[in-house]
mmCIF file of C-alpha atoms and ligand atoms in Angstrom:
data_model
loop_
_atom_site.group_PDB
_atom_site.id
_atom_site.type_symbol
_atom_site.label_atom_id
_atom_site.label_comp_id
_atom_site.label_asym_id
_atom_site.label_seq_id
_atom_site.Cartn_x
_atom_site.Cartn_y
_atom_site.Cartn_z
ATOM 1 C CA MET A 163 120.254 -167.511 -38.844
ATOM 2 C CA ASN A 164 121.622 -164.318 -37.311
ATOM 3 C CA LYS A 165 124.927 -165.889 -36.307
ATOM 4 C CA THR A 166 128.428 -164.485 -35.967
ATOM 5 C CA ILE A 167 130.986 -166.794 -37.532
ATOM 6 C CA VAL A 168 134.778 -166.659 -37.467
ATOM 7 C CA VAL A 169 136.658 -168.443 -40.260
ATOM 8 C CA ILE A 170 140.429 -168.584 -39.780
ATOM 9 C CA GLY A 171 142.222 -169.333 -43.039
ATOM 10 C CA ALA A 172 139.650 -167.627 -45.247
ATOM 11 C CA SER A 173 141.723 -166.208 -48.100
ATOM 12 C CA ARG A 174 141.581 -169.188 -50.458
ATOM 13 C CA GLY A 175 140.606 -172.835 -50.830
ATOM 14 C CA ILE A 176 138.080 -174.398 -48.478
ATOM 15 C CA GLY A 177 138.115 -171.378 -46.132
ATOM 16 C CA ARG A 178 137.058 -168.937 -48.836
ATOM 17 C CA GLU A 179 134.232 -171.270 -49.860
ATOM 18 C CA LEU A 180 133.138 -171.523 -46.230
ATOM 19 C CA VAL A 181 132.863 -167.744 -45.960
ATOM 20 C CA LEU A 182 130.741 -167.714 -49.122
ATOM 21 C CA HIS A 183 128.406 -170.334 -47.643
ATOM 22 C CA PHE A 184 127.902 -168.457 -44.375
ATOM 23 C CA ALA A 185 127.579 -165.099 -46.137
ATOM 24 C CA LYS A 186 124.657 -166.325 -48.249
ATOM 25 C CA GLU A 187 122.454 -165.817 -45.199
ATOM 26 C CA GLU A 188 122.202 -162.040 -44.950
ATOM 27 C CA SER A 189 121.535 -161.972 -41.217
ATOM 28 C CA ASN A 190 124.909 -163.649 -40.525
ATOM 29 C CA THR A 191 128.097 -161.731 -39.815
ATOM 30 C CA VAL A 192 131.188 -163.512 -41.084
ATOM 31 C CA ILE A 193 134.660 -162.567 -39.842
ATOM 32 C CA ALA A 194 137.176 -163.781 -42.421
ATOM 33 C CA LEU A 195 140.809 -163.983 -41.300
ATOM 34 C CA ALA A 196 144.142 -164.838 -42.944
ATOM 35 C CA ARG A 197 147.497 -163.226 -43.720
ATOM 36 C CA ASN A 198 146.880 -162.268 -47.340
ATOM 37 C CA GLU A 199 144.806 -159.077 -47.198
ATOM 38 C CA LYS A 200 144.789 -158.706 -50.960
ATOM 39 C CA ALA A 201 143.170 -162.115 -51.322
ATOM 40 C CA LEU A 202 140.741 -161.304 -48.512
ATOM 41 C CA SER A 203 139.662 -158.126 -50.328
ATOM 42 C CA TYR A 204 137.703 -160.536 -52.547
ATOM 43 C CA PHE A 205 135.031 -160.083 -49.846
ATOM 44 C CA GLU A 206 135.074 -156.264 -50.132
ATOM 45 C CA SER A 207 131.633 -156.080 -51.739
ATOM 46 C CA PHE A 208 129.986 -158.413 -49.199
ATOM 47 C CA LYS A 209 127.948 -156.372 -46.705
ATOM 48 C CA ASN A 210 128.004 -159.091 -44.030
ATOM 49 C CA VAL A 211 131.678 -160.112 -44.307
ATOM 50 C CA VAL A 212 134.354 -158.361 -42.275
ATOM 51 C CA TYR A 213 137.914 -159.325 -43.100
ATOM 52 C CA ALA A 214 141.181 -158.740 -41.283
ATOM 53 C CA LYS A 215 144.816 -159.697 -41.470
ATOM 54 C CA PHE A 216 145.656 -162.371 -38.909
ATOM 55 C CA ASP A 217 148.811 -164.461 -38.681
ATOM 56 C CA LEU A 218 148.858 -167.690 -36.687
ATOM 57 C CA ALA A 219 152.647 -167.486 -36.694
ATOM 58 C CA SER A 220 152.623 -164.177 -34.805
ATOM 59 C CA GLU A 221 154.076 -164.174 -31.285
ATOM 60 C CA THR A 222 150.839 -162.647 -30.030
ATOM 61 C CA VAL A 223 148.123 -164.801 -31.640
ATOM 62 C CA ARG A 224 145.743 -164.677 -28.664
ATOM 63 C CA GLU A 225 146.079 -160.908 -28.212
ATOM 64 C CA ASP A 226 145.802 -160.267 -31.973
ATOM 65 C CA LEU A 227 142.553 -162.204 -32.199
ATOM 66 C CA GLU A 228 141.145 -160.587 -29.044
ATOM 67 C CA LYS A 229 141.791 -157.202 -30.668
ATOM 68 C CA ILE A 230 140.153 -158.185 -33.975
ATOM 69 C CA LEU A 231 137.080 -159.459 -32.107
ATOM 70 C CA THR A 232 136.750 -156.489 -29.707
ATOM 71 C CA ASN A 233 133.448 -155.379 -31.234
ATOM 72 C CA TYR A 234 131.967 -158.874 -31.328
ATOM 73 C CA PRO A 235 130.909 -159.935 -27.824
ATOM 74 C CA ILE A 236 129.303 -163.157 -29.015
ATOM 75 C CA ILE A 237 130.679 -165.638 -31.510
ATOM 76 C CA ASP A 238 128.450 -168.584 -32.454
ATOM 77 C CA ILE A 239 130.692 -170.612 -34.743
ATOM 78 C CA ALA A 240 134.471 -170.653 -35.194
ATOM 79 C CA ILE A 241 136.209 -172.710 -37.853
ATOM 80 C CA ASN A 242 139.923 -173.276 -37.350
ATOM 81 C CA ASN A 243 140.523 -173.952 -41.028
ATOM 82 C CA ALA A 244 144.000 -172.467 -41.597
ATOM 83 C CA GLY A 245 146.859 -174.815 -42.264
ATOM 84 C CA THR A 246 150.348 -174.848 -43.650
ATOM 85 C CA LEU A 247 151.919 -177.799 -45.395
ATOM 86 C CA VAL A 248 155.602 -178.737 -45.504
ATOM 87 C CA ASN A 249 156.273 -181.756 -47.741
ATOM 88 C CA LYS A 250 159.887 -182.892 -47.275
ATOM 89 C CA PRO A 251 161.800 -186.094 -46.638
ATOM 90 C CA PHE A 252 162.191 -186.686 -42.907
ATOM 91 C CA LEU A 253 165.939 -186.013 -42.705
ATOM 92 C CA ASP A 254 165.609 -182.771 -44.695
ATOM 93 C CA LEU A 255 163.186 -181.217 -42.223
ATOM 94 C CA THR A 256 164.730 -178.124 -40.642
ATOM 95 C CA SER A 257 163.999 -176.707 -37.254
ATOM 96 C CA GLU A 258 162.134 -173.868 -39.029
ATOM 97 C CA ASP A 259 159.959 -176.379 -40.936
ATOM 98 C CA LEU A 260 158.948 -178.060 -37.698
ATOM 99 C CA THR A 261 158.472 -174.810 -35.791
ATOM 100 C CA ILE A 262 156.272 -173.144 -38.417
ATOM 101 C CA SER A 263 154.179 -176.295 -38.846
ATOM 102 C CA TYR A 264 153.544 -176.626 -35.127
ATOM 103 C CA GLN A 265 152.952 -172.887 -34.637
ATOM 104 C CA VAL A 266 150.403 -172.518 -37.449
ATOM 105 C CA ASN A 267 148.726 -175.931 -37.332
ATOM 106 C CA ALA A 268 148.703 -176.541 -33.579
ATOM 107 C CA LEU A 269 149.853 -173.767 -31.223
ATOM 108 C CA GLY A 270 148.121 -171.015 -33.202
ATOM 109 C CA VAL A 271 144.855 -172.956 -33.074
ATOM 110 C CA ILE A 272 145.102 -173.402 -29.299
ATOM 111 C CA GLN A 273 145.988 -169.715 -28.800
ATOM 112 C CA SER A 274 143.089 -168.667 -31.062
ATOM 113 C CA VAL A 275 140.699 -170.765 -29.008
ATOM 114 C CA GLN A 276 141.924 -168.979 -25.866
ATOM 115 C CA ALA A 277 140.740 -165.732 -27.453
ATOM 116 C CA LEU A 278 137.439 -167.252 -28.621
ATOM 117 C CA VAL A 279 136.262 -169.041 -25.473
ATOM 118 C CA PRO A 280 134.998 -166.009 -23.492
ATOM 119 C CA LYS A 281 132.842 -165.021 -26.493
ATOM 120 C CA MET A 282 131.420 -168.469 -27.092
ATOM 121 C CA LEU A 283 130.688 -169.875 -23.647
ATOM 122 C CA ASP A 284 127.155 -168.546 -23.376
ATOM 123 C CA SER A 285 126.108 -168.772 -27.013
ATOM 124 C CA GLY A 286 125.943 -172.554 -27.228
ATOM 125 C CA GLY A 287 128.805 -172.149 -29.654
ATOM 126 C CA HIS A 288 130.599 -174.653 -31.846
ATOM 127 C CA ILE A 289 134.318 -174.670 -32.580
ATOM 128 C CA VAL A 290 135.259 -176.848 -35.545
ATOM 129 C CA ASN A 291 138.925 -177.718 -35.953
ATOM 130 C CA ILE A 292 140.070 -178.760 -39.404
ATOM 131 C CA SER A 293 142.648 -181.524 -39.363
ATOM 132 C CA THR A 294 143.615 -184.113 -41.955
ATOM 133 C CA MET A 295 143.084 -187.815 -42.601
ATOM 134 C CA GLY A 296 146.863 -188.099 -42.232
ATOM 135 C CA ALA A 297 146.386 -187.285 -38.549
ATOM 136 C CA PHE A 298 143.630 -189.851 -38.052
ATOM 137 C CA GLN A 299 144.811 -192.974 -36.276
ATOM 138 C CA GLY A 300 145.126 -195.977 -38.584
ATOM 139 C CA SER A 301 144.670 -194.008 -41.819
ATOM 140 C CA ALA A 302 146.963 -194.306 -44.843
ATOM 141 C CA LYS A 303 150.136 -192.288 -44.322
ATOM 142 C CA PHE A 304 152.278 -190.447 -46.915
ATOM 143 C CA ALA A 305 156.053 -189.951 -46.942
ATOM 144 C CA GLY A 306 157.186 -186.372 -46.451
ATOM 145 C CA LEU A 307 154.326 -185.283 -44.225
ATOM 146 C CA THR A 308 155.868 -185.657 -40.744
ATOM 147 C CA ALA A 309 155.788 -181.930 -39.932
ATOM 148 C CA TYR A 310 152.299 -181.451 -41.347
ATOM 149 C CA SER A 311 150.479 -184.534 -40.102
ATOM 150 C CA THR A 312 152.017 -184.674 -36.609
ATOM 151 C CA SER A 313 151.188 -181.003 -36.037
ATOM 152 C CA LYS A 314 147.625 -181.617 -37.241
ATOM 153 C CA ALA A 315 147.445 -184.632 -34.910
ATOM 154 C CA ALA A 316 148.077 -182.273 -31.987
ATOM 155 C CA VAL A 317 144.807 -180.562 -32.890
ATOM 156 C CA THR A 318 142.841 -183.809 -32.814
ATOM 157 C CA CYS A 319 144.140 -184.523 -29.301
ATOM 158 C CA PHE A 320 143.467 -180.916 -28.278
ATOM 159 C CA THR A 321 139.843 -181.365 -29.388
ATOM 160 C CA GLU A 322 139.347 -184.251 -26.957
ATOM 161 C CA LEU A 323 141.090 -182.432 -24.119
ATOM 162 C CA PHE A 324 139.167 -179.194 -24.633
ATOM 163 C CA ALA A 325 135.825 -180.976 -24.806
ATOM 164 C CA GLU A 326 136.578 -182.707 -21.510
ATOM 165 C CA GLU A 327 137.585 -179.463 -19.792
ATOM 166 C CA TYR A 328 134.500 -177.588 -21.033
ATOM 167 C CA LYS A 329 131.967 -180.415 -20.963
ATOM 168 C CA GLU A 330 129.787 -178.734 -18.353
ATOM 169 C CA THR A 331 129.385 -175.643 -20.547
ATOM 170 C CA LYS A 332 127.302 -175.005 -23.672
ATOM 171 C CA LEU A 333 130.431 -174.637 -25.802
ATOM 172 C CA LYS A 334 131.233 -177.665 -27.949
ATOM 173 C CA MET A 335 134.295 -178.536 -30.025
ATOM 174 C CA ASN A 336 134.708 -181.157 -32.729
ATOM 175 C CA CYS A 337 137.413 -181.953 -35.251
ATOM 176 C CA LEU A 338 137.093 -182.944 -38.910
ATOM 177 C CA CYS A 339 139.946 -184.945 -40.448
ATOM 178 C CA LEU A 340 139.608 -184.092 -44.122
ATOM 179 C CA GLY A 341 140.479 -186.296 -47.042
ATOM 180 C CA ALA A 342 141.544 -184.755 -50.335
ATOM 181 C CA ALA A 343 139.751 -181.698 -51.727
ATOM 182 C CA GLN A 344 140.891 -179.863 -54.856
ATOM 183 C CA THR A 345 142.698 -176.752 -53.593
ATOM 184 C CA GLU A 346 145.963 -174.907 -54.117
ATOM 185 C CA MET A 347 147.397 -176.584 -51.023
ATOM 186 C CA LEU A 348 146.640 -180.030 -52.457
ATOM 187 C CA GLU A 349 148.121 -179.084 -55.822
ATOM 188 C CA GLU A 350 151.287 -177.785 -54.126
ATOM 189 C CA ALA A 351 151.613 -180.951 -52.044
ATOM 190 C CA PHE A 352 150.633 -183.493 -54.689
ATOM 191 C CA PRO A 353 150.978 -181.896 -58.148
ATOM 192 C CA GLY A 354 148.620 -183.419 -60.665
ATOM 193 C CA TYR A 355 146.546 -185.342 -58.118
ATOM 194 C CA ILE A 356 142.814 -185.079 -58.827
ATOM 195 C CA ALA A 357 140.750 -185.031 -55.635
ATOM 196 C CA PRO A 358 137.279 -186.579 -55.479
ATOM 197 C CA LEU A 359 135.820 -183.381 -54.012
ATOM 198 C CA SER A 360 136.061 -179.700 -54.891
ATOM 199 C CA ALA A 361 136.811 -177.071 -52.252
ATOM 200 C CA GLN A 362 133.206 -175.960 -52.588
ATOM 201 C CA GLU A 363 131.860 -179.471 -51.881
ATOM 202 C CA MET A 364 134.112 -179.930 -48.843
ATOM 203 C CA ALA A 365 133.088 -176.498 -47.560
ATOM 204 C CA GLN A 366 129.410 -177.478 -47.918
ATOM 205 C CA TYR A 367 129.982 -180.451 -45.603
ATOM 206 C CA ILE A 368 131.900 -178.369 -43.028
ATOM 207 C CA TYR A 369 129.207 -175.682 -43.170
ATOM 208 C CA ASP A 370 126.391 -178.171 -42.490
ATOM 209 C CA PHE A 371 128.432 -179.873 -39.751
ATOM 210 C CA SER A 372 129.240 -176.604 -37.995
ATOM 211 C CA LEU A 373 125.568 -175.646 -37.806
ATOM 212 C CA THR A 374 124.169 -178.840 -36.334
ATOM 213 C CA ALA A 375 126.727 -181.434 -35.161
ATOM 214 C CA HIS A 376 127.316 -179.895 -31.725
ATOM 215 C CA ARG A 377 123.757 -180.863 -30.786
ATOM 216 C CA TYR A 378 124.808 -184.498 -31.094
ATOM 217 C CA MET A 379 128.538 -184.704 -30.386
ATOM 218 C CA ASN A 380 131.396 -183.099 -28.483
ATOM 219 C CA GLY A 381 135.131 -183.772 -28.590
ATOM 220 C CA LYS A 382 134.747 -186.072 -31.584
ATOM 221 C CA ILE A 383 137.334 -186.713 -34.302
ATOM 222 C CA ILE A 384 135.521 -187.402 -37.566
ATOM 223 C CA PRO A 385 137.175 -188.781 -40.712
ATOM 224 C CA VAL A 386 135.724 -187.032 -43.796
ATOM 225 C CA SER A 387 137.018 -189.193 -46.585
ATOM 226 C CA LEU A 388 135.834 -191.356 -49.440
ATOM 227 C CA SER A 389 138.807 -193.685 -48.934
ATOM 228 C CA THR A 390 138.231 -197.151 -47.461
ATOM 229 C CA PRO A 391 138.338 -198.617 -44.867
HETATM 230 N N1 NAP B 498 142.768 -179.655 -49.498
HETATM 231 C C1 NAP B 498 142.915 -180.847 -48.978
HETATM 232 O O1 NAP B 498 142.940 -181.862 -49.682
HETATM 233 C C2 NAP B 498 143.022 -181.007 -47.489
HETATM 234 C C3 NAP B 498 143.124 -182.303 -46.968
HETATM 235 C C4 NAP B 498 143.213 -182.463 -45.594
HETATM 236 C C5 NAP B 498 143.184 -181.360 -44.765
HETATM 237 N N2 NAP B 498 143.105 -180.104 -45.281
HETATM 238 C C6 NAP B 498 143.076 -178.980 -44.373
HETATM 239 O O2 NAP B 498 141.996 -178.143 -44.695
HETATM 240 C C7 NAP B 498 142.311 -176.776 -44.398
HETATM 241 C C8 NAP B 498 142.084 -175.942 -45.645
HETATM 242 O O3 NAP B 498 142.899 -176.474 -46.680
HETATM 243 P P1 NAP B 498 143.019 -175.849 -48.134
HETATM 244 O O4 NAP B 498 143.389 -176.971 -49.011
HETATM 245 O O5 NAP B 498 141.849 -174.998 -48.421
HETATM 246 O O6 NAP B 498 144.347 -174.964 -47.929
HETATM 247 P P2 NAP B 498 144.859 -173.617 -48.631
HETATM 248 O O7 NAP B 498 144.211 -173.409 -49.946
HETATM 249 O O8 NAP B 498 146.349 -173.677 -48.564
HETATM 250 O O9 NAP B 498 144.319 -172.526 -47.610
HETATM 251 C C9 NAP B 498 144.889 -172.444 -46.341
HETATM 252 C C10 NAP B 498 144.388 -171.205 -45.647
HETATM 253 O O10 NAP B 498 145.140 -171.093 -44.413
HETATM 254 C C11 NAP B 498 145.638 -169.769 -44.332
HETATM 255 N N3 NAP B 498 146.899 -169.719 -43.583
HETATM 256 C C12 NAP B 498 148.051 -170.362 -43.863
HETATM 257 N N4 NAP B 498 149.009 -169.987 -43.003
HETATM 258 C C13 NAP B 498 148.429 -169.084 -42.158
HETATM 259 C C14 NAP B 498 148.895 -168.312 -41.068
HETATM 260 N N5 NAP B 498 150.180 -168.345 -40.672
HETATM 261 N N6 NAP B 498 148.030 -167.498 -40.425
HETATM 262 C C15 NAP B 498 146.741 -167.415 -40.814
HETATM 263 N N7 NAP B 498 146.227 -168.102 -41.849
HETATM 264 C C16 NAP B 498 147.084 -168.922 -42.515
HETATM 265 C C17 NAP B 498 145.843 -169.335 -45.793
HETATM 266 O O11 NAP B 498 145.770 -167.928 -45.910
HETATM 267 P P3 NAP B 498 147.030 -166.926 -45.998
HETATM 268 O O12 NAP B 498 148.079 -167.591 -46.812
HETATM 269 O O13 NAP B 498 146.416 -165.712 -46.632
HETATM 270 O O14 NAP B 498 147.426 -166.659 -44.583
HETATM 271 C C18 NAP B 498 144.626 -169.951 -46.449
HETATM 272 O O15 NAP B 498 143.516 -169.083 -46.344
HETATM 273 C C19 NAP B 498 143.765 -176.781 -43.924
HETATM 274 O O16 NAP B 498 143.795 -176.784 -42.526
HETATM 275 C C20 NAP B 498 144.310 -178.083 -44.457
HETATM 276 O O17 NAP B 498 145.388 -178.564 -43.687
HETATM 277 C C21 NAP B 498 143.019 -179.911 -46.632
#
């Protein structure tokens, strides 16, 4: 494949599985980013995985990512997979809860894309934003998820706006609104809930989508869920 892939939120869960998928192809270079360097050192023995500490809550997200990517002039695929989840009754939400949710789930994604665009414009690149079914219009909603789901909804809208602004270029952006997958985040949010998909299975779908979907769609918000309707 010979592609350079950036996975943001790569230290555990779906993101870690995504890195493993991309790394299977030896000609790929995978750049795995998250805050927890110890967890990222899981990739130490992988010849084609480079990992670095990266915090979407930093005040300099764009500059931090530009620095990390200095030696990579071309990025083919970027997956904005990181997310943080606050689960609290509406009236208990603090200003910090709302600020961190919006910074990590929305503003940090937009600022990361600002760093990525110059490296992806000519490659026919694909940016895949990972949102949630809770941010998909008309889906079932859950109490306690105002900070999380509204901040993720900002990313779905961003996807449409970005695709419009860059529609004359080769760079495409789509957004996947995930249903439940068995990860630590899910267990923390809904203890005891058994998801229909493993992190590995969800990562397989995202991996396939990231490689091909931009040939067929741009600016699309896709629900990835076994729930009906
Ligand atoms: N699992 C589900 O059922 C489900 C459903 C719908 C949507 N999603 C979405 O799918 C994505 C992956 O979910 P998951 O369940 O795999 O979550 P997870 O296990 O909690 O993993 C989240 C990843 O995001 C990273 N992250 C969190 N805060 C960050 C920050 N400030 N800066 C940089 N990275 C940060 C974490 O790494 P560090 O802590 O090391 O920074 C971790 O690698 C998320 O966007 C989530 O909202 C998941």
